[in-house]
PDB file of C-alpha atoms in Angstrom:
ATOM      1  CA  MET A   1     -16.205  -5.207 -11.633  1.00 39.00           C
ATOM      2  CA  LYS A   2     -18.402  -3.103  -9.373  1.00 48.00           C
ATOM      3  CA  GLU A   3     -18.911  -4.383  -5.846  1.00 50.00           C
ATOM      4  CA  HIS A   4     -22.559  -5.278  -6.488  1.00 55.00           C
ATOM      5  CA  GLY A   5     -21.440  -7.086  -9.651  1.00 66.00           C
ATOM      6  CA  LEU A   6     -19.717  -9.719  -7.512  1.00 66.00           C
ATOM      7  CA  ALA A   7     -22.941 -10.717  -5.758  1.00 70.00           C
ATOM      8  CA  GLU A   8     -24.741 -10.786  -9.103  1.00 77.00           C
ATOM      9  CA  SER A   9     -21.986 -12.959 -10.636  1.00 77.00           C
ATOM     10  CA  VAL A  10     -22.097 -15.419  -7.743  1.00 75.00           C
ATOM     11  CA  ASN A  11     -25.890 -15.631  -7.990  1.00 77.00           C
ATOM     12  CA  GLN A  12     -25.695 -16.253 -11.747  1.00 81.00           C
ATOM     13  CA  ALA A  13     -23.020 -18.934 -11.249  1.00 79.00           C
ATOM     14  CA  CYS A  14     -25.204 -20.673  -8.645  1.00 77.00           C
ATOM     15  CA  GLU A  15     -28.190 -20.605 -11.011  1.00 82.00           C
ATOM     16  CA  ARG A  16     -26.087 -22.026 -13.851  1.00 82.00           C
ATOM     17  CA  LEU A  17     -24.763 -24.807 -11.623  1.00 79.00           C
ATOM     18  CA  ILE A  18     -28.285 -25.729 -10.540  1.00 79.00           C
ATOM     19  CA  ALA A  19     -29.375 -25.862 -14.186  1.00 81.00           C
ATOM     20  CA  LEU A  20     -26.322 -27.918 -15.143  1.00 78.00           C
ATOM     21  CA  ARG A  21     -26.911 -30.367 -12.290  1.00 74.00           C
ATOM     22  CA  ALA A  22     -30.546 -30.724 -13.362  1.00 77.00           C
ATOM     23  CA  LEU A  23     -29.414 -31.440 -16.927  1.00 77.00           C
ATOM     24  CA  LEU A  24     -26.913 -34.029 -15.690  1.00 74.00           C
ATOM     25  CA  GLU A  25     -29.626 -35.671 -13.592  1.00 74.00           C
ATOM     26  CA  THR A  26     -31.597 -36.283 -16.779  1.00 77.00           C
ATOM     27  CA  GLN A  27     -28.563 -38.100 -18.168  1.00 75.00           C
ATOM     28  CA  ARG A  28     -27.945 -40.378 -15.156  1.00 68.00           C
ATOM     29  CA  ASP A  29     -27.154 -43.321 -17.365  1.00 70.00           C
ATOM     30  CA  SER A  30     -24.049 -41.570 -18.661  1.00 72.00           C
ATOM     31  CA  VAL A  31     -20.889 -42.305 -16.676  1.00 70.00           C
ATOM     32  CA  GLN A  32     -19.560 -38.834 -17.452  1.00 73.00           C
ATOM     33  CA  ALA A  33     -22.741 -37.251 -16.076  1.00 67.00           C
ATOM     34  CA  ARG A  34     -22.498 -39.253 -12.832  1.00 68.00           C
ATOM     35  CA  ASP A  35     -18.828 -38.316 -12.483  1.00 74.00           C
ATOM     36  CA  MET A  36     -19.603 -34.591 -12.809  1.00 74.00           C
ATOM     37  CA  VAL A  37     -22.455 -34.378 -10.284  1.00 71.00           C
ATOM     38  CA  GLY A  38     -20.119 -34.679  -7.260  1.00 75.00           C
ATOM     39  CA  PRO A  39     -17.655 -31.932  -8.297  1.00 77.00           C
ATOM     40  CA  LEU A  40     -20.522 -29.651  -9.353  1.00 75.00           C
ATOM     41  CA  THR A  41     -22.150 -30.115  -5.958  1.00 78.00           C
ATOM     42  CA  GLU A  42     -18.869 -29.131  -4.278  1.00 82.00           C
ATOM     43  CA  VAL A  43     -18.544 -26.012  -6.439  1.00 81.00           C
ATOM     44  CA  GLN A  44     -22.161 -25.092  -5.720  1.00 79.00           C
ATOM     45  CA  SER A  45     -21.554 -25.482  -1.958  1.00 82.00           C
ATOM     46  CA  ALA A  46     -18.467 -23.269  -2.192  1.00 82.00           C
ATOM     47  CA  LEU A  47     -20.440 -20.620  -4.096  1.00 81.00           C
ATOM     48  CA  GLU A  48     -23.252 -20.764  -1.528  1.00 82.00           C
ATOM     49  CA  ALA A  49     -20.703 -20.252   1.263  1.00 83.00           C
ATOM     50  CA  LEU A  50     -19.210 -17.315  -0.656  1.00 80.00           C
ATOM     51  CA  ARG A  51     -22.651 -15.810  -1.154  1.00 80.00           C
ATOM     52  CA  THR A  52     -23.375 -16.135   2.585  1.00 82.00           C
ATOM     53  CA  ARG A  53     -20.060 -14.523   3.581  1.00 82.00           C
ATOM     54  CA  TYR A  54     -20.483 -11.751   1.036  1.00 78.00           C
ATOM     55  CA  GLY A  55     -24.007 -11.125   2.328  1.00 80.00           C
ATOM     56  CA  LEU A  56     -22.707 -10.801   5.887  1.00 80.00           C
ATOM     57  CA  LEU A  57     -19.935  -8.465   4.762  1.00 78.00           C
ATOM     58  CA  ARG A  58     -22.450  -6.343   2.809  1.00 79.00           C
ATOM     59  CA  GLU A  59     -24.709  -6.187   5.870  1.00 81.00           C
ATOM     60  CA  VAL A  60     -21.879  -4.914   8.078  1.00 78.00           C
ATOM     61  CA  PHE A  61     -20.662  -2.557   5.357  1.00 76.00           C
ATOM     62  CA  ASP A  62     -24.107  -1.078   4.726  1.00 79.00           C
ATOM     63  CA  ARG A  63     -25.085  -0.695   8.379  1.00 81.00           C
ATOM     64  CA  THR A  64     -21.954   0.887   9.842  1.00 84.00           C
ATOM     65  CA  ASN A  65     -22.198   4.552  10.777  1.00 86.00           C
ATOM     66  CA  ASP A  66     -18.537   5.133   9.886  1.00 90.00           C
ATOM     67  CA  LEU A  67     -17.135   5.858   6.450  1.00 92.00           C
ATOM     68  CA  VAL A  68     -15.523   2.703   4.988  1.00 93.00           C
ATOM     69  CA  PHE A  69     -13.458   2.918   1.807  1.00 94.00           C
ATOM     70  CA  ALA A  70     -10.940   1.275  -0.485  1.00 94.00           C
ATOM     71  CA  LYS A  71      -8.796   3.159  -3.024  1.00 96.00           C
ATOM     72  CA  ASP A  72      -6.591   1.781  -5.788  1.00 97.00           C
ATOM     73  CA  LEU A  73      -2.934   2.653  -6.385  1.00 97.00           C
ATOM     74  CA  ALA A  74      -3.942   5.823  -8.250  1.00 97.00           C
ATOM     75  CA  GLY A  75      -6.073   6.933  -5.293  1.00 97.00           C
ATOM     76  CA  ARG A  76      -9.420   6.278  -7.001  1.00 97.00           C
ATOM     77  CA  TYR A  77     -12.246   5.092  -4.758  1.00 96.00           C
ATOM     78  CA  MET A  78     -12.986   1.455  -5.575  1.00 95.00           C
ATOM     79  CA  MET A  79     -15.419   1.048  -2.710  1.00 92.00           C
ATOM     80  CA  ILE A  80     -17.254   3.337  -0.298  1.00 93.00           C
ATOM     81  CA  ASN A  81     -20.319   2.648   1.801  1.00 93.00           C
ATOM     82  CA  SER A  82     -23.405   4.728   1.122  1.00 90.00           C
ATOM     83  CA  GLN A  83     -23.587   6.121   4.671  1.00 91.00           C
ATOM     84  CA  GLY A  84     -19.944   7.162   4.448  1.00 91.00           C
ATOM     85  CA  ALA A  85     -20.532   8.883   1.119  1.00 93.00           C
ATOM     86  CA  ALA A  86     -23.515  10.702   2.650  1.00 90.00           C
ATOM     87  CA  MET A  87     -21.230  11.923   5.453  1.00 89.00           C
ATOM     88  CA  LEU A  88     -19.225  13.621   2.695  1.00 90.00           C
ATOM     89  CA  GLY A  89     -22.362  15.119   1.153  1.00 91.00           C
ATOM     90  CA  LEU A  90     -22.274  12.865  -1.932  1.00 94.00           C
ATOM     91  CA  THR A  91     -23.588   9.522  -3.118  1.00 94.00           C
ATOM     92  CA  ALA A  92     -21.410   6.445  -3.487  1.00 92.00           C
ATOM     93  CA  GLU A  93     -21.981   6.603  -7.251  1.00 95.00           C
ATOM     94  CA  GLN A  94     -20.569  10.152  -7.352  1.00 95.00           C
ATOM     95  CA  ILE A  95     -17.415   9.045  -5.511  1.00 96.00           C
ATOM     96  CA  LEU A  96     -16.669   5.621  -7.037  1.00 95.00           C
ATOM     97  CA  GLY A  97     -13.933   5.870  -9.658  1.00 96.00           C
ATOM     98  CA  ALA A  98     -12.929   9.376  -8.557  1.00 97.00           C
ATOM     99  CA  ASP A  99     -10.019  10.408  -6.358  1.00 97.00           C
ATOM    100  CA  ASP A 100     -10.029  12.760  -3.363  1.00 96.00           C
ATOM    101  CA  THR A 101     -10.044  15.874  -5.568  1.00 95.00           C
ATOM    102  CA  ALA A 102     -13.698  15.088  -6.352  1.00 93.00           C
ATOM    103  CA  VAL A 103     -14.544  15.012  -2.646  1.00 91.00           C
ATOM    104  CA  PHE A 104     -12.348  17.561  -0.846  1.00 91.00           C
ATOM    105  CA  GLU A 105     -10.845  20.988  -1.402  1.00 90.00           C
ATOM    106  CA  GLU A 106      -7.540  20.828  -3.329  1.00 93.00           C
ATOM    107  CA  VAL A 107      -5.260  21.394  -0.313  1.00 92.00           C
ATOM    108  CA  GLU A 108      -6.999  18.711   1.753  1.00 92.00           C
ATOM    109  CA  ALA A 109      -7.202  16.295  -1.176  1.00 94.00           C
ATOM    110  CA  THR A 110      -3.455  16.696  -1.795  1.00 96.00           C
ATOM    111  CA  ARG A 111      -2.717  16.043   1.903  1.00 94.00           C
ATOM    112  CA  ILE A 112      -4.944  12.938   2.001  1.00 95.00           C
ATOM    113  CA  MET A 113      -3.453  11.500  -1.180  1.00 96.00           C
ATOM    114  CA  ALA A 114       0.089  12.081   0.157  1.00 96.00           C
ATOM    115  CA  LEU A 115      -0.832  10.189   3.357  1.00 96.00           C
ATOM    116  CA  ASP A 116      -2.267   7.358   1.245  1.00 97.00           C
ATOM    117  CA  ARG A 117       0.956   7.130  -0.788  1.00 97.00           C
ATOM    118  CA  MET A 118       2.972   7.052   2.447  1.00 97.00           C
ATOM    119  CA  VAL A 119       0.834   4.175   3.774  1.00 97.00           C
ATOM    120  CA  MET A 120       1.187   2.273   0.488  1.00 97.00           C
ATOM    121  CA  SER A 121       4.959   2.709   0.349  1.00 96.00           C
ATOM    122  CA  SER A 122       5.632   1.963   4.023  1.00 96.00           C
ATOM    123  CA  GLY A 123       2.923  -0.622   4.653  1.00 94.00           C
ATOM    124  CA  THR A 124       2.383   1.097   8.005  1.00 94.00           C
ATOM    125  CA  SER A 125      -1.086   2.006   9.231  1.00 94.00           C
ATOM    126  CA  ASN A 126      -1.814   5.718   9.712  1.00 95.00           C
ATOM    127  CA  THR A 127      -4.400   7.330  11.976  1.00 95.00           C
ATOM    128  CA  SER A 128      -4.957  11.055  11.632  1.00 92.00           C
ATOM    129  CA  GLU A 129      -7.486  13.690  12.600  1.00 92.00           C
ATOM    130  CA  ALA A 130      -8.523  16.425  10.192  1.00 90.00           C
ATOM    131  CA  THR A 131     -11.270  19.004   9.921  1.00 88.00           C
ATOM    132  CA  PHE A 132     -13.018  19.729   6.617  1.00 83.00           C
ATOM    133  CA  PRO A 133     -15.893  21.899   5.499  1.00 83.00           C
ATOM    134  CA  ILE A 134     -18.568  19.430   4.378  1.00 81.00           C
ATOM    135  CA  MET A 135     -21.734  20.989   2.924  1.00 78.00           C
ATOM    136  CA  GLY A 136     -20.922  24.211   4.763  1.00 81.00           C
ATOM    137  CA  VAL A 137     -20.439  22.465   8.115  1.00 84.00           C
ATOM    138  CA  VAL A 138     -17.004  22.129   9.666  1.00 86.00           C
ATOM    139  CA  THR A 139     -16.603  18.401  10.375  1.00 87.00           C
ATOM    140  CA  THR A 140     -13.767  16.616  12.151  1.00 89.00           C
ATOM    141  CA  PHE A 141     -12.858  13.068  11.087  1.00 91.00           C
ATOM    142  CA  VAL A 142     -10.505  10.532  12.623  1.00 92.00           C
ATOM    143  CA  THR A 143      -9.295   8.354   9.756  1.00 93.00           C
ATOM    144  CA  THR A 144      -7.329   5.120   9.905  1.00 95.00           C
ATOM    145  CA  THR A 145      -5.770   3.963   6.635  1.00 95.00           C
ATOM    146  CA  ASN A 146      -4.010   0.652   5.960  1.00 95.00           C
ATOM    147  CA  ALA A 147      -2.250  -0.762   2.936  1.00 95.00           C
ATOM    148  CA  TRP A 148      -4.503  -3.016   0.835  1.00 94.00           C
ATOM    149  CA  TYR A 149      -2.759  -6.128  -0.477  1.00 94.00           C
ATOM    150  CA  ASP A 150      -3.758  -8.556  -3.225  1.00 91.00           C
ATOM    151  CA  ALA A 151      -3.451 -12.354  -2.971  1.00 90.00           C
ATOM    152  CA  GLY A 152       0.205 -12.144  -4.072  1.00 94.00           C
ATOM    153  CA  ASN A 153       0.973  -9.709  -1.208  1.00 93.00           C
ATOM    154  CA  ASN A 154       1.433  -6.809  -3.630  1.00 95.00           C
ATOM    155  CA  VAL A 155       0.085  -3.415  -2.606  1.00 96.00           C
ATOM    156  CA  ARG A 156      -3.214  -2.845  -4.341  1.00 95.00           C
ATOM    157  CA  GLY A 157      -4.065   0.499  -2.719  1.00 96.00           C
ATOM    158  CA  VAL A 158      -5.414   1.519   0.674  1.00 97.00           C
ATOM    159  CA  ILE A 159      -8.400   0.590   2.782  1.00 94.00           C
ATOM    160  CA  GLY A 160      -9.678   2.509   5.737  1.00 94.00           C
ATOM    161  CA  THR A 161     -12.361   3.921   7.941  1.00 93.00           C
ATOM    162  CA  ALA A 162     -13.203   7.435   8.998  1.00 93.00           C
ATOM    163  CA  GLN A 163     -15.338   8.444  11.931  1.00 91.00           C
ATOM    164  CA  ALA A 164     -16.951  11.848  12.303  1.00 88.00           C
ATOM    165  CA  VAL A 165     -15.976  13.057  15.770  1.00 83.00           C
ATOM    166  CA  THR A 166     -17.137  16.665  15.580  1.00 63.00           C
ATOM    167  CA  GLU A 167     -19.795  16.224  18.264  1.00 56.00           C
ATOM    168  CA  ALA A 168     -17.374  14.406  20.551  1.00 47.00           C
ATOM    169  CA  ARG A 169     -14.729  17.108  20.076  1.00 48.00           C
ATOM    170  CA  ASN A 170     -17.336  19.833  20.700  1.00 48.00           C
ATOM    171  CA  GLY A 171     -18.382  18.002  23.864  1.00 49.00           C
ATOM    172  CA  GLN A 172     -14.760  17.819  24.990  1.00 49.00           C
ATOM    173  CA  ARG A 173     -14.286  21.531  24.320  1.00 52.00           C
ATOM    174  CA  GLU A 174     -17.493  22.367  26.195  1.00 56.00           C
ATOM    175  CA  ALA A 175     -16.391  20.215  29.128  1.00 51.00           C
ATOM    176  CA  ALA A 176     -12.980  21.927  29.151  1.00 54.00           C
ATOM    177  CA  THR A 177     -14.655  25.357  29.000  1.00 60.00           C
ATOM    178  CA  GLN A 178     -16.971  24.407  31.866  1.00 62.00           C
ATOM    179  CA  GLU A 179     -14.003  23.116  33.861  1.00 59.00           C
ATOM    180  CA  ASN A 180     -12.146  26.405  33.275  1.00 59.00           C
ATOM    181  CA  ARG A 181     -15.239  28.349  34.400  1.00 60.00           C
ATOM    182  CA  LEU A 182     -15.487  26.263  37.572  1.00 57.00           C
ATOM    183  CA  ARG A 183     -11.800  26.860  38.298  1.00 57.00           C
ATOM    184  CA  ALA A 184     -12.278  30.603  37.777  1.00 57.00           C
ATOM    185  CA  VAL A 185     -15.297  30.611  40.126  1.00 53.00           C
ATOM    186  CA  ALA A 186     -13.362  28.580  42.711  1.00 55.00           C
ATOM    187  CA  ALA A 187     -10.377  30.933  42.452  1.00 55.00           C
ATOM    188  CA  GLU A 188     -12.699  33.931  42.789  1.00 56.00           C
ATOM    189  CA  LEU A 189     -14.237  32.409  45.918  1.00 57.00           C
ATOM    190  CA  VAL A 190     -10.819  31.739  47.406  1.00 55.00           C
ATOM    191  CA  PHE A 191      -9.685  35.294  46.654  1.00 55.00           C
ATOM    192  CA  SER A 192     -12.872  36.809  48.077  1.00 57.00           C
ATOM    193  CA  GLU A 193     -12.608  34.691  51.275  1.00 59.00           C
ATOM    194  CA  GLU A 194      -9.024  35.752  51.740  1.00 57.00           C
ATOM    195  CA  GLY A 195      -9.943  39.366  51.121  1.00 54.00           C
ATOM    196  CA  LEU A 196      -7.789  39.755  48.079  1.00 54.00           C
TER     197      LEU A 196
END
């Protein structure tokens, strides 16, 4: 089921419960109908709570500036936020169901998939930094990947986030270059004052 299919399913279930409760209300004289109204109300409340939580999760997911993803055991993207997909120069629809070979050059895709397998087999989180050409622009990402477990605590795949840090790294390099220039100027001043 696609991620948006869950919200649609919950909405449909809520609508069906409301219709069923309305039908049962018309049959108030029936003992069975009265006995079902309470449990149906509880189920409807649980679905409403689920819809609210899912809505909050979607809001966070859609508004984050980082790339957020989930991949299955075969390395296929099961979830990716639209802003994250755009960071990779694609749409979420182009990425969903595909593995990293559809997103990255072969060497990088192979490296990423090997890291994912390591995380899945060890259960240990991995944070790495890598630079890729994305739409002709060299982009540096810091990616943190964790094992994704199902309700039975079996590994289902990986989940993670990636943050584009190219600008920050460029700023750090520029600051280091400026610092080196200042040191060179200071050394030159010292040498000139000492007559060297």
